[in-house]
PDB file of C-alpha atoms in Angstrom:
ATOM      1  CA  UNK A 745      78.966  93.834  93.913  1.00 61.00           C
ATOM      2  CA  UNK A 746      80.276  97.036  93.200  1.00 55.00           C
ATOM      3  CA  UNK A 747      77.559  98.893  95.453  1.00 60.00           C
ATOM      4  CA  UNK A 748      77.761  96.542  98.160  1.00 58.00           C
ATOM      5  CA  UNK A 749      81.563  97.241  98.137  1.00 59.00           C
ATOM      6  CA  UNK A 750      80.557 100.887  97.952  1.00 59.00           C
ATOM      7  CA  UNK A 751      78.121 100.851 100.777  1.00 64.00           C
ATOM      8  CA  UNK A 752      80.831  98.450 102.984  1.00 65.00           C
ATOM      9  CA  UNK A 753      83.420 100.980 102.467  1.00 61.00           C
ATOM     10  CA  UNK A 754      81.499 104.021 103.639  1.00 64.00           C
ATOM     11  CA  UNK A 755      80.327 101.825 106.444  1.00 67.00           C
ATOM     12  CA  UNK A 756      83.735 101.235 108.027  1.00 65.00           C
ATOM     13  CA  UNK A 757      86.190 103.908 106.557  1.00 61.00           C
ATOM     14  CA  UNK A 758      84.576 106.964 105.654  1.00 61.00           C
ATOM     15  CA  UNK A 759      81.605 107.195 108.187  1.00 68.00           C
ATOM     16  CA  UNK A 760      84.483 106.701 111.176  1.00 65.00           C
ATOM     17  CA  UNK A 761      86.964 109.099 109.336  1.00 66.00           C
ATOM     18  CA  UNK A 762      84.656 111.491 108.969  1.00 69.00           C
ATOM     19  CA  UNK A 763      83.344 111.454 112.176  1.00 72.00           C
ATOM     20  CA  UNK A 764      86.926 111.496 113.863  1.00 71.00           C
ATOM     21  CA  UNK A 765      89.219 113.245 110.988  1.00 66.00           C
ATOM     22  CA  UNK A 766      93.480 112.517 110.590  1.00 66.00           C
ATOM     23  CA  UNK A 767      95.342 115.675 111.181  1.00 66.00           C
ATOM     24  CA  UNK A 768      95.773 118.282 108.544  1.00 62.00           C
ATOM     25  CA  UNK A 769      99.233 117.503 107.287  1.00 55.00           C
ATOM     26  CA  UNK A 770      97.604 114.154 106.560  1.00 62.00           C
ATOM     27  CA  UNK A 771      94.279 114.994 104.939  1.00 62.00           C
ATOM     28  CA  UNK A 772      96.007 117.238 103.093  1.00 57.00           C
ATOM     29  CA  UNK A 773      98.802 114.703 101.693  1.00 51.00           C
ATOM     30  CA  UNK A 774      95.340 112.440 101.245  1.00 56.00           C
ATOM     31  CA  UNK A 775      93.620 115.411  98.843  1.00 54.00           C
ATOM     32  CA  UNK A 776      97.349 116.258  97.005  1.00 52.00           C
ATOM     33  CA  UNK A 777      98.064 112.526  96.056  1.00 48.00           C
ATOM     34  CA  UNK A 778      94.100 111.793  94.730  1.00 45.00           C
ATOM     35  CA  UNK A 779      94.430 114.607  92.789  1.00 52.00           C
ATOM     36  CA  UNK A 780      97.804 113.656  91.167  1.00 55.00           C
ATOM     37  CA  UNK A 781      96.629 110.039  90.494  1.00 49.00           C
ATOM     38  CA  UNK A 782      93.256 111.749  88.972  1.00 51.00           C
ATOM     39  CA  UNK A 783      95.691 114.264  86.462  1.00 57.00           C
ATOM     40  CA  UNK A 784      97.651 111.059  85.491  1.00 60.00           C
ATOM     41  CA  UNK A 785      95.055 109.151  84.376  1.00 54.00           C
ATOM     42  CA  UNK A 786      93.447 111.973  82.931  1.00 61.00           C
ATOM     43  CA  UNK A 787      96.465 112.872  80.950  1.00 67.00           C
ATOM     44  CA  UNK A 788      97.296 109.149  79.726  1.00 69.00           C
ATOM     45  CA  UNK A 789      93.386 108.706  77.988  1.00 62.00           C
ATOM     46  CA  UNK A 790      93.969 111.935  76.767  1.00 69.00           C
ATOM     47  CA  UNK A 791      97.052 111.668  74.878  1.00 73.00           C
ATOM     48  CA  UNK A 792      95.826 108.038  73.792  1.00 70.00           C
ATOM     49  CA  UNK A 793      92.817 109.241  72.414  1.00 75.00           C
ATOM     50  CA  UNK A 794      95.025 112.188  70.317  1.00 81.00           C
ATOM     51  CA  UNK A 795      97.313 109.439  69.464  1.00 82.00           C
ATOM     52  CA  UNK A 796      94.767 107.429  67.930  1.00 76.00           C
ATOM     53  CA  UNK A 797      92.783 110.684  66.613  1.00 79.00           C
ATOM     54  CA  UNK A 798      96.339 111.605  64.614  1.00 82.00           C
ATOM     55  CA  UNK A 799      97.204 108.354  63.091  1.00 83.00           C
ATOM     56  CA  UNK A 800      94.063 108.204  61.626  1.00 81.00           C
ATOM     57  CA  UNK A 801      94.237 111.543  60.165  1.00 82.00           C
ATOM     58  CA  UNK A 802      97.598 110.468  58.781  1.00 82.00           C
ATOM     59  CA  UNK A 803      96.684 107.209  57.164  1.00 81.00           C
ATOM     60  CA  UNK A 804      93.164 107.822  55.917  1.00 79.00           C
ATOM     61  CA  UNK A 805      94.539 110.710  53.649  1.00 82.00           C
ATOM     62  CA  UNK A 806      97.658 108.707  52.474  1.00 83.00           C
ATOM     63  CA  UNK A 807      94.841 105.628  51.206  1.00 78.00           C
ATOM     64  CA  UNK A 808      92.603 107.853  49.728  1.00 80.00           C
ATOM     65  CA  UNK A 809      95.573 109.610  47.699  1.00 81.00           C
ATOM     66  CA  UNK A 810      96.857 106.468  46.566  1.00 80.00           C
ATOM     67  CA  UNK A 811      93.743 105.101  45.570  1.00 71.00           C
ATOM     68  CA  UNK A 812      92.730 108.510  43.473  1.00 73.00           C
ATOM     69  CA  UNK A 813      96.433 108.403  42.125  1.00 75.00           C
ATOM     70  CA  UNK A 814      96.238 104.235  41.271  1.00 68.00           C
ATOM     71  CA  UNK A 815      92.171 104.911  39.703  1.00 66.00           C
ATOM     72  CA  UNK A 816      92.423 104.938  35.526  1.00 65.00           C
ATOM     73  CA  UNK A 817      88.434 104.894  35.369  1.00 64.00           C
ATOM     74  CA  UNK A 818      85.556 104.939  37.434  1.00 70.00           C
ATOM     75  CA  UNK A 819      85.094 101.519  37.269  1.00 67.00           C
ATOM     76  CA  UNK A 820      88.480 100.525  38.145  1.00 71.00           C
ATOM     77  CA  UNK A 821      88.267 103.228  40.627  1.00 69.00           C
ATOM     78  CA  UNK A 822      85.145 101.612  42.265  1.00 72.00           C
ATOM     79  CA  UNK A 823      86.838  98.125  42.239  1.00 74.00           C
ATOM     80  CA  UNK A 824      89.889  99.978  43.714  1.00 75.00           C
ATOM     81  CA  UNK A 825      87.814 101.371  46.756  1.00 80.00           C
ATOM     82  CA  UNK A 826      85.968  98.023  47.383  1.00 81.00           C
ATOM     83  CA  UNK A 827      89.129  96.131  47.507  1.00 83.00           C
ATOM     84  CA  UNK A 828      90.664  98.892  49.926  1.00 83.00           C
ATOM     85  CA  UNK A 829      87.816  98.935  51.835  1.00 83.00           C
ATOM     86  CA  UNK A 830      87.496  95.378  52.479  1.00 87.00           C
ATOM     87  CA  UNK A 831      91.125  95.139  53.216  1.00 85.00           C
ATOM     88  CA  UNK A 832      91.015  97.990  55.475  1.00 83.00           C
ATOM     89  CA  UNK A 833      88.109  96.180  57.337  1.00 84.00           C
ATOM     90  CA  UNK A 834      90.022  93.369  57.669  1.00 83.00           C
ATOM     91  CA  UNK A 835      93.481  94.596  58.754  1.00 84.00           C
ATOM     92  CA  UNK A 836      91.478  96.701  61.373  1.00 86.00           C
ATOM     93  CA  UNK A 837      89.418  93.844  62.581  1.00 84.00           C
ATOM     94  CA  UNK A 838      92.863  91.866  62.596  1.00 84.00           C
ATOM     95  CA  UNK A 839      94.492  94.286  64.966  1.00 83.00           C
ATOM     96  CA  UNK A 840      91.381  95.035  67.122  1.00 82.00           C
ATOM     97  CA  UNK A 841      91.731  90.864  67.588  1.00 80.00           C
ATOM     98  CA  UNK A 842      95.060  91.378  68.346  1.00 78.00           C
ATOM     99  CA  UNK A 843      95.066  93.908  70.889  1.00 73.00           C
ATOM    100  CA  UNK A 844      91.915  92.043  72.623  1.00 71.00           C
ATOM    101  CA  UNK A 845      93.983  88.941  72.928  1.00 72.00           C
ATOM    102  CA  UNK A 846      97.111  91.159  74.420  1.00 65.00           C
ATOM    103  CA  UNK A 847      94.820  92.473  76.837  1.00 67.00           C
ATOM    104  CA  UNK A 848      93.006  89.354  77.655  1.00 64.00           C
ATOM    105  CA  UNK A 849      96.287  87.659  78.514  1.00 63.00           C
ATOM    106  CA  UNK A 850      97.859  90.889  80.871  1.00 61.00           C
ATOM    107  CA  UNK A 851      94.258  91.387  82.620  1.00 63.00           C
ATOM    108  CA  UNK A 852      94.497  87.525  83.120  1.00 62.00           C
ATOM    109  CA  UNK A 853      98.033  87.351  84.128  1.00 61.00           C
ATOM    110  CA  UNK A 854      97.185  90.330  86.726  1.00 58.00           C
ATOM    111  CA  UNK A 855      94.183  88.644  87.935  1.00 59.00           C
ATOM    112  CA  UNK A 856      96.120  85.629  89.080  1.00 56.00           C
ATOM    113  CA  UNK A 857      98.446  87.625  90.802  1.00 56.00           C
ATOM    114  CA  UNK A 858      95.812  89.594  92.391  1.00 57.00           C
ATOM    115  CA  UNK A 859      94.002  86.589  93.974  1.00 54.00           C
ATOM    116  CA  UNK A 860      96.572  84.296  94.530  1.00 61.00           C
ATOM    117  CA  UNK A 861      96.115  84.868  98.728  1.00 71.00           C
ATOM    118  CA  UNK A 862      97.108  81.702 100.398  1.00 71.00           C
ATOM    119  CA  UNK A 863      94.680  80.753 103.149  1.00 78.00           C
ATOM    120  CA  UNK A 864      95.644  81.784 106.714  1.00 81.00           C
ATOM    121  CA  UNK A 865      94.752  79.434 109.661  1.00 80.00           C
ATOM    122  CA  UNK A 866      92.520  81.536 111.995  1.00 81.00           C
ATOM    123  CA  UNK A 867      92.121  84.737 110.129  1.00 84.00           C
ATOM    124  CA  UNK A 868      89.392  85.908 107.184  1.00 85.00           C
ATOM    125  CA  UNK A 869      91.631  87.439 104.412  1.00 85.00           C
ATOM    126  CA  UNK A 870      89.520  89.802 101.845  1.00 83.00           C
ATOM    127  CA  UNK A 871      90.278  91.901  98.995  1.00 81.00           C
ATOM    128  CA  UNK A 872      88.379  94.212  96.663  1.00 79.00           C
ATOM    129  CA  UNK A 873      89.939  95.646  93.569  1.00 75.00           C
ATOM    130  CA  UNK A 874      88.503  98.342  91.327  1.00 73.00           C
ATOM    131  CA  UNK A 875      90.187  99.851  88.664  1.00 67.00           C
ATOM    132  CA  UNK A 876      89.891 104.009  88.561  1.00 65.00           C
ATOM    133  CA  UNK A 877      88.296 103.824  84.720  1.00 58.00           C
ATOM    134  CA  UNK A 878      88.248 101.497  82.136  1.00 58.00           C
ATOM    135  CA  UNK A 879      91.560 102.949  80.024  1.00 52.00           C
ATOM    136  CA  UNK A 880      93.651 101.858  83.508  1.00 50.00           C
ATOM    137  CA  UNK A 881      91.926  98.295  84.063  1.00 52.00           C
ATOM    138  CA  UNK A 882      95.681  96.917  83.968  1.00 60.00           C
ATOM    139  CA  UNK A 883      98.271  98.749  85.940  1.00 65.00           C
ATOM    140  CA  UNK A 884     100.461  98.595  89.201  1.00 77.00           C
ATOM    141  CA  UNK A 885      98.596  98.114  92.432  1.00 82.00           C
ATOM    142  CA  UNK A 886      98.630  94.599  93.959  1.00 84.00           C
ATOM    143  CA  UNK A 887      98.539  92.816  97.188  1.00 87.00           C
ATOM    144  CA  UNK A 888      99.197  89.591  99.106  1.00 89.00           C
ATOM    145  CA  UNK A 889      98.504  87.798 102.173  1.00 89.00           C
ATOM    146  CA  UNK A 890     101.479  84.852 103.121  1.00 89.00           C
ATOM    147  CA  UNK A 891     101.314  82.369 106.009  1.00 89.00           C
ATOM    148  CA  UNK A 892     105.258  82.690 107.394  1.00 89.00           C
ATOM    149  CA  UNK A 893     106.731  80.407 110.395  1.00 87.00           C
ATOM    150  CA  UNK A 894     104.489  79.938 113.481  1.00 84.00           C
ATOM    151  CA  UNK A 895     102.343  82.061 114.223  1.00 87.00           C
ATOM    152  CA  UNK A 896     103.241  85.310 111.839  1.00 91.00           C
ATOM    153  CA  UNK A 897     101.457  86.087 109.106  1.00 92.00           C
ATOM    154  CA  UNK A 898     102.619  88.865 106.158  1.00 93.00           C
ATOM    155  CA  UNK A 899      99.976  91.378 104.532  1.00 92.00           C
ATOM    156  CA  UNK A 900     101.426  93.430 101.660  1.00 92.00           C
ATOM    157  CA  UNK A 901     100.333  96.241  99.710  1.00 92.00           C
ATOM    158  CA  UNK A 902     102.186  97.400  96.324  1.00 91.00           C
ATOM    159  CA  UNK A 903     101.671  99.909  93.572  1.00 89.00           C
ATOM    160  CA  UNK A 904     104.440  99.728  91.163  1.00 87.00           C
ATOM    161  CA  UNK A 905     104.049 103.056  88.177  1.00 85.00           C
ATOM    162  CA  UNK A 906     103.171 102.309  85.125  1.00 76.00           C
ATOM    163  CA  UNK A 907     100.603 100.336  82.997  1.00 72.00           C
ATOM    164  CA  UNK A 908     100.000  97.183  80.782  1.00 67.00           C
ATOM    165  CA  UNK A 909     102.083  94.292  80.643  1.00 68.00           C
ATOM    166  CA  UNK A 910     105.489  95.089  81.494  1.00 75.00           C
ATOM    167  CA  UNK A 911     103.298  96.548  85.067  1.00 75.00           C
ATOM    168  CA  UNK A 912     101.480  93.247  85.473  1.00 73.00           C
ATOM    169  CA  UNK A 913     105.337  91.502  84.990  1.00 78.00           C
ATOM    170  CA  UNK A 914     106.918  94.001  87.367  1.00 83.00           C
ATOM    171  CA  UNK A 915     104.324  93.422  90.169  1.00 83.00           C
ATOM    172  CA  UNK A 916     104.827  89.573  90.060  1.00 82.00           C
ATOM    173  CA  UNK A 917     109.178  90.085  90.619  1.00 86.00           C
ATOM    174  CA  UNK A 918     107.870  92.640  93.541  1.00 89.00           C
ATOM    175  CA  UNK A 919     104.643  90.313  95.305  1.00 88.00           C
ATOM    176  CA  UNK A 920     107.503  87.338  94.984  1.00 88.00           C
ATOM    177  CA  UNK A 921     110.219  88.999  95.973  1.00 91.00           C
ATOM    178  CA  UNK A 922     108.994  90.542  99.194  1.00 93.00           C
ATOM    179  CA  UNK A 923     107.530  86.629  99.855  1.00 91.00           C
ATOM    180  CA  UNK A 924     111.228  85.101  99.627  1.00 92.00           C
ATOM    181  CA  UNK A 925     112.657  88.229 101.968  1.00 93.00           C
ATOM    182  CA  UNK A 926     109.734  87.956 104.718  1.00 93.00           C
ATOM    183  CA  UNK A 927     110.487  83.959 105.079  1.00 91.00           C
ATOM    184  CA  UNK A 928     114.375  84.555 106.133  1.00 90.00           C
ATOM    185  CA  UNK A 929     113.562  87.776 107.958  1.00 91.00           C
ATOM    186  CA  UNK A 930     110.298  88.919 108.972  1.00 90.00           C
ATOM    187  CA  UNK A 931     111.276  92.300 110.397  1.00 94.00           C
ATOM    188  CA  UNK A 932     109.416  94.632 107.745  1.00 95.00           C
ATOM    189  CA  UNK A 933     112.017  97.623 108.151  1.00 95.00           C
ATOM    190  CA  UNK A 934     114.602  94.669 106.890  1.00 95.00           C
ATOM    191  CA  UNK A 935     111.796  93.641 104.197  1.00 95.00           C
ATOM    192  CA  UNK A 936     111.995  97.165 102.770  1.00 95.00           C
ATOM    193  CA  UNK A 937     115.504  97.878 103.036  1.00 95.00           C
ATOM    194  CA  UNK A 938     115.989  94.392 100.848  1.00 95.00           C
ATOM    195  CA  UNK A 939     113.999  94.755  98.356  1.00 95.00           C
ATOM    196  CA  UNK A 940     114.756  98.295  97.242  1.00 93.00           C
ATOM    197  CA  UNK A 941     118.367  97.158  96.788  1.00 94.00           C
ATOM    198  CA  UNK A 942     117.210  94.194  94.534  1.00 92.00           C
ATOM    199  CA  UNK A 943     114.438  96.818  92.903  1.00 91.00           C
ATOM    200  CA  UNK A 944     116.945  98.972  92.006  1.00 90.00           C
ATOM    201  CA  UNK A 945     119.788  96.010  90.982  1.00 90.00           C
ATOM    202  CA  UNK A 946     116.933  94.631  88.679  1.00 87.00           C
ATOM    203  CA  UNK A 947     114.882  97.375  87.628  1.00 81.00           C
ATOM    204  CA  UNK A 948     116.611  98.813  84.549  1.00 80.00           C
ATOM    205  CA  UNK A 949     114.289 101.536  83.332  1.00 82.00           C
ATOM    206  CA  UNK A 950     115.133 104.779  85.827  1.00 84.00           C
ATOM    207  CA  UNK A 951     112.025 106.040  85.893  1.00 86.00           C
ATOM    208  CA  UNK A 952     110.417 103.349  87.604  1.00 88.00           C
ATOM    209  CA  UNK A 953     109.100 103.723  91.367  1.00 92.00           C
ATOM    210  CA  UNK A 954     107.415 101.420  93.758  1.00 93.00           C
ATOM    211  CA  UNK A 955     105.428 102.054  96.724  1.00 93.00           C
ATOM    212  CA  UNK A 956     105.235  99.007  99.821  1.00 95.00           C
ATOM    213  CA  UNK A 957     103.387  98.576 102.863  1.00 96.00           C
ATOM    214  CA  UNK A 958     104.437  95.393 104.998  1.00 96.00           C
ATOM    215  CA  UNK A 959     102.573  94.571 108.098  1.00 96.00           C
ATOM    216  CA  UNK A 960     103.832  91.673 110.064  1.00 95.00           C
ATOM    217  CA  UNK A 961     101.204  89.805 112.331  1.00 92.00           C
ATOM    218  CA  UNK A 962     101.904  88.062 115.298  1.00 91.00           C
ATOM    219  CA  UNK A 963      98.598  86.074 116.341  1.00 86.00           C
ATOM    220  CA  UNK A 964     100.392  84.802 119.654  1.00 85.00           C
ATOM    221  CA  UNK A 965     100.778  88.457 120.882  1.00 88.00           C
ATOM    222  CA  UNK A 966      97.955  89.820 118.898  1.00 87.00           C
ATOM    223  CA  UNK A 967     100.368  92.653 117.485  1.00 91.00           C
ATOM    224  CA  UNK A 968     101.490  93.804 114.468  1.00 92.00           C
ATOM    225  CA  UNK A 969     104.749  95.774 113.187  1.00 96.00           C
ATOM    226  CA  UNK A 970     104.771  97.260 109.422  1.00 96.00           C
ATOM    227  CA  UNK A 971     106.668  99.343 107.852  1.00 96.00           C
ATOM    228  CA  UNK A 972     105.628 101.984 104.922  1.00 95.00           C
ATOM    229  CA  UNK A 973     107.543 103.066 101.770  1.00 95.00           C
ATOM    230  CA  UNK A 974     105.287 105.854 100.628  1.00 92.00           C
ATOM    231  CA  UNK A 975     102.080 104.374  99.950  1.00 90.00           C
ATOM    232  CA  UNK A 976      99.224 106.503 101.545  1.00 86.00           C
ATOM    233  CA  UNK A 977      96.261 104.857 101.404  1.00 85.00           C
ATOM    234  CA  UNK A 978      97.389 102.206 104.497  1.00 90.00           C
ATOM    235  CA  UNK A 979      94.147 102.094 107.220  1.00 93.00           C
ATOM    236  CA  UNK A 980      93.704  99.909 110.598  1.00 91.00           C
ATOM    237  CA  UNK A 981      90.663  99.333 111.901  1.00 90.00           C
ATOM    238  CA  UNK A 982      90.337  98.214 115.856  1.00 86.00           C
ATOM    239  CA  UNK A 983      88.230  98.985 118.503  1.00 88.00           C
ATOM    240  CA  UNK A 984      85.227 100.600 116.400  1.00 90.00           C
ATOM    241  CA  UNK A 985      87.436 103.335 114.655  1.00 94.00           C
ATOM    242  CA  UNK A 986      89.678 103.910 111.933  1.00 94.00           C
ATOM    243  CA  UNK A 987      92.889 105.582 111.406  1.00 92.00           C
ATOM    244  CA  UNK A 988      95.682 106.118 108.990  1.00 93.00           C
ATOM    245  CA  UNK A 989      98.949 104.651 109.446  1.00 92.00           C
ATOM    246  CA  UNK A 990     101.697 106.605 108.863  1.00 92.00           C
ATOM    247  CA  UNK A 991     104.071 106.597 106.086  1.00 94.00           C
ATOM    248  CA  UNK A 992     107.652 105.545 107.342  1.00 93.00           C
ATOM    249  CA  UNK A 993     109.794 106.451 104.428  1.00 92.00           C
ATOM    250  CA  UNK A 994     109.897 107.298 100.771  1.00 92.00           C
ATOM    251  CA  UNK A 995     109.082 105.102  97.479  1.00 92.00           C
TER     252      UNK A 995
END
């Protein structure tokens, strides 16, 4: 699924942006902000992995002293190291359990949000999602698709920083809160301007940032009006080709 994904990707992004290419400025913003996203993972597996790699440098010492300290003979020593094994075993086994239930629920709780597109009366809706590597399988990004009053319809993309369950929380307050906000005003500059007030009014931690893109579809006229809080990766395709829309204002 993942190659056919590939192969429909090439097909009707990259084969019609490479052939007709956005202007420099843009590329260029394109190249900067993979490369940043790249570095961040790259930095968060590492300094998990030395994390992990220095706890267990710390506690296998501290067993082994206590066991050599607690060991009066070599058979109570041996009896000593069984038990600690086993129990080690165990305790590790209980947290790996642990953790694989934590991450069952947040990869569950993201994939609901993910999917949960309601169906739109004369229009296909589709989605892919792909996580960069394994380490970030739960994170920020989401999107939506919302039938509003007659004949609009409300396509969102989101990707809110961080990773893990308080993420997978903060992109259900976002995906819901833009939903309320598009049904008593469908202008997406008005959207925008909305919800960062109640982003930042709710959003306790400071370092927290959000990126939005809100298109508004009018089938009647066949037009549509969006607005874009930093988030780069926005494309419409019409008439055989493919171009980037712009980015209309900050995070």
């Amino acid at each position: 699924e993942i190659g056919r994904l590939h192969d429909l990707w090439e097909r009707t992004f990259a084969e019609p942006l490479l052939a007709a290419p956005p202007a420099a400025a843009s590329a260029k913003f394109e190249q900067l902000r993979g490369k940043t996203i790249t570095d961040r993972l790259r930095a968060e597996v590492g300094a998990a992995r030395e994390l992990v790699d220095a706890r267990r440098d710390v506690v296998v010492p501290k067993v082994w002293r206590i066991l050599d300290e607690g060991a009066i003979a070599g058979v109570t020593l041996v009896v000593v190291l069984a038990l600690g094994g086993i129990a080690f075993v165990l305790w590790r086994a209980n947290v790996q359990a642990r953790l694989a239930r934590g991450r069952v629920v947040v990869e569950t709780l993201q994939r609901a949000f993910l999917t949960d597109l309601d169906p739109i009366a004369g229009m296909k809706v589709g989605s892919a999602y792909s996580s960069a590597s394994r380490d970030a399988a739960v994170g920020g990004d989401f999107f939506d698709a919302v039938q509003l009053e007659g004949d609009h319809v409300m396509a969102l993309i989101g990707d809110i920083s961080g990773k893990g369950a308080e993420a997978a929380v903060n992109t259900a307050f976002a995906k819901y809160s833009v939903r309320a906000l598009a049904r008593t005003n469908p202008a997406p500059a008005h959207i925008l301007t909305q919800f960062n007030q109640i982003f930042l009014d709710s959003i306790r931690d400071p370092s927290l940032f959000i990126e939005l893109f809100v298109a508004i579809f009018d089938r009647g006229a066949n037009r549509m009006a969006y607005a874009n809080a930093g988030l780069g990766g926005a494309f419409l395709s019409s008439a055989g080709t493919v171009r980037q829309l712009d980015v209309t204002g900050p995070v």
